[in-house]
Coordinates of C-alpha atoms and ligand atoms in Angstrom, one line a residue:
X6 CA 0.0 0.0 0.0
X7 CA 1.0 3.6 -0.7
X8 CA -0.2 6.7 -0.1
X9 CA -0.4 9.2 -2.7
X10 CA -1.2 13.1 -2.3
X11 CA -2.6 14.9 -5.1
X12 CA -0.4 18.1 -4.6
X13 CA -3.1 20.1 -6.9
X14 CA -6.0 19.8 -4.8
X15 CA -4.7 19.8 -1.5
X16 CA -5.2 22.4 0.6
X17 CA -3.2 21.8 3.6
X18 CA -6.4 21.7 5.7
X19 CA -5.1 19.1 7.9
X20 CA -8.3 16.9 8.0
X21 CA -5.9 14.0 7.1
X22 CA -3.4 14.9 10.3
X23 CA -6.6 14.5 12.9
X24 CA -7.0 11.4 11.3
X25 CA -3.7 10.0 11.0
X26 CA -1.0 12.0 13.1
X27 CA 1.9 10.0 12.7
X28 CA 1.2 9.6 9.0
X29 CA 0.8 13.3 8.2
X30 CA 2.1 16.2 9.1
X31 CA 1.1 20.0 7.6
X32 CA 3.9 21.8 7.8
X33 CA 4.1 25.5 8.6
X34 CA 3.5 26.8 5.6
X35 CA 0.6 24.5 4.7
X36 CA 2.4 21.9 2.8
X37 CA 1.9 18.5 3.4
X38 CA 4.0 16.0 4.9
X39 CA 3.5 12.2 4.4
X40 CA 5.7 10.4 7.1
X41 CA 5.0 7.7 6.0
X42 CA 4.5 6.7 2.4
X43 CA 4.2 3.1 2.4
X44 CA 2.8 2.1 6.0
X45 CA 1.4 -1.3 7.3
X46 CA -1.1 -3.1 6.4
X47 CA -1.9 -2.5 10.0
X48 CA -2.6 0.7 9.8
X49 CA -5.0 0.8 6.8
X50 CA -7.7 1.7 8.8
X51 CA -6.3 5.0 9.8
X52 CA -5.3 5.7 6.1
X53 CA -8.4 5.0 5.0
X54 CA -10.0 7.3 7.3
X55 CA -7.6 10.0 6.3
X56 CA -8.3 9.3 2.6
X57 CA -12.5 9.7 3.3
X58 CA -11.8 12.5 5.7
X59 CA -10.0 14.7 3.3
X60 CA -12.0 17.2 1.8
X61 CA -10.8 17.8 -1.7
X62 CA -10.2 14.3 -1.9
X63 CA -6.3 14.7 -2.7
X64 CA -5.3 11.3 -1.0
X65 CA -5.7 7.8 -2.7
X66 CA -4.3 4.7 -2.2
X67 CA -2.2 2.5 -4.9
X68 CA -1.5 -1.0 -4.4
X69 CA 1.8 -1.9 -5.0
Ligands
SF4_119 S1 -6.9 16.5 4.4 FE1 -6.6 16.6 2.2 S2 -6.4 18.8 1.8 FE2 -6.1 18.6 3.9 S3 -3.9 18.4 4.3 FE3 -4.7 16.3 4.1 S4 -4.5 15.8 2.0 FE4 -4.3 18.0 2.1

């Protein structure tokens, strides 16, 4: 699994941080940090919330 940010649409809201924080980070001048861009398959729940929770719908996932 990877996680991959659509640097076009988002906004740097930070929906995805609340959802995942030690997968994303926004970064002080509202870019977006993936930690982590090929976690477990553990935590796909909290990815998954963090791909539904973002509002522009900038995160996807791709199967490797
Ligand atoms: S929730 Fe979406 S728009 Fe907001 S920082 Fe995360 S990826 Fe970007």
């Amino acid at each position: 699994m990877r996680i991959v940010v659509d640097r076009n649409r988002c906004t740097g809201l930070g929906m995805c941080e609340a959802e995942a924080p030690d997968l994303f980070e926004v970064q002080d001048d509202g870019t977006l940090l993936v930690l982590n861009e090929t976690p477990d398959a553990g935590c796909r729940q909290d990815v998954e919330a963090a791909v539904e929770g973002c509002p522009t719908e900038a995160l996807s996932i791709v199967e490797d």
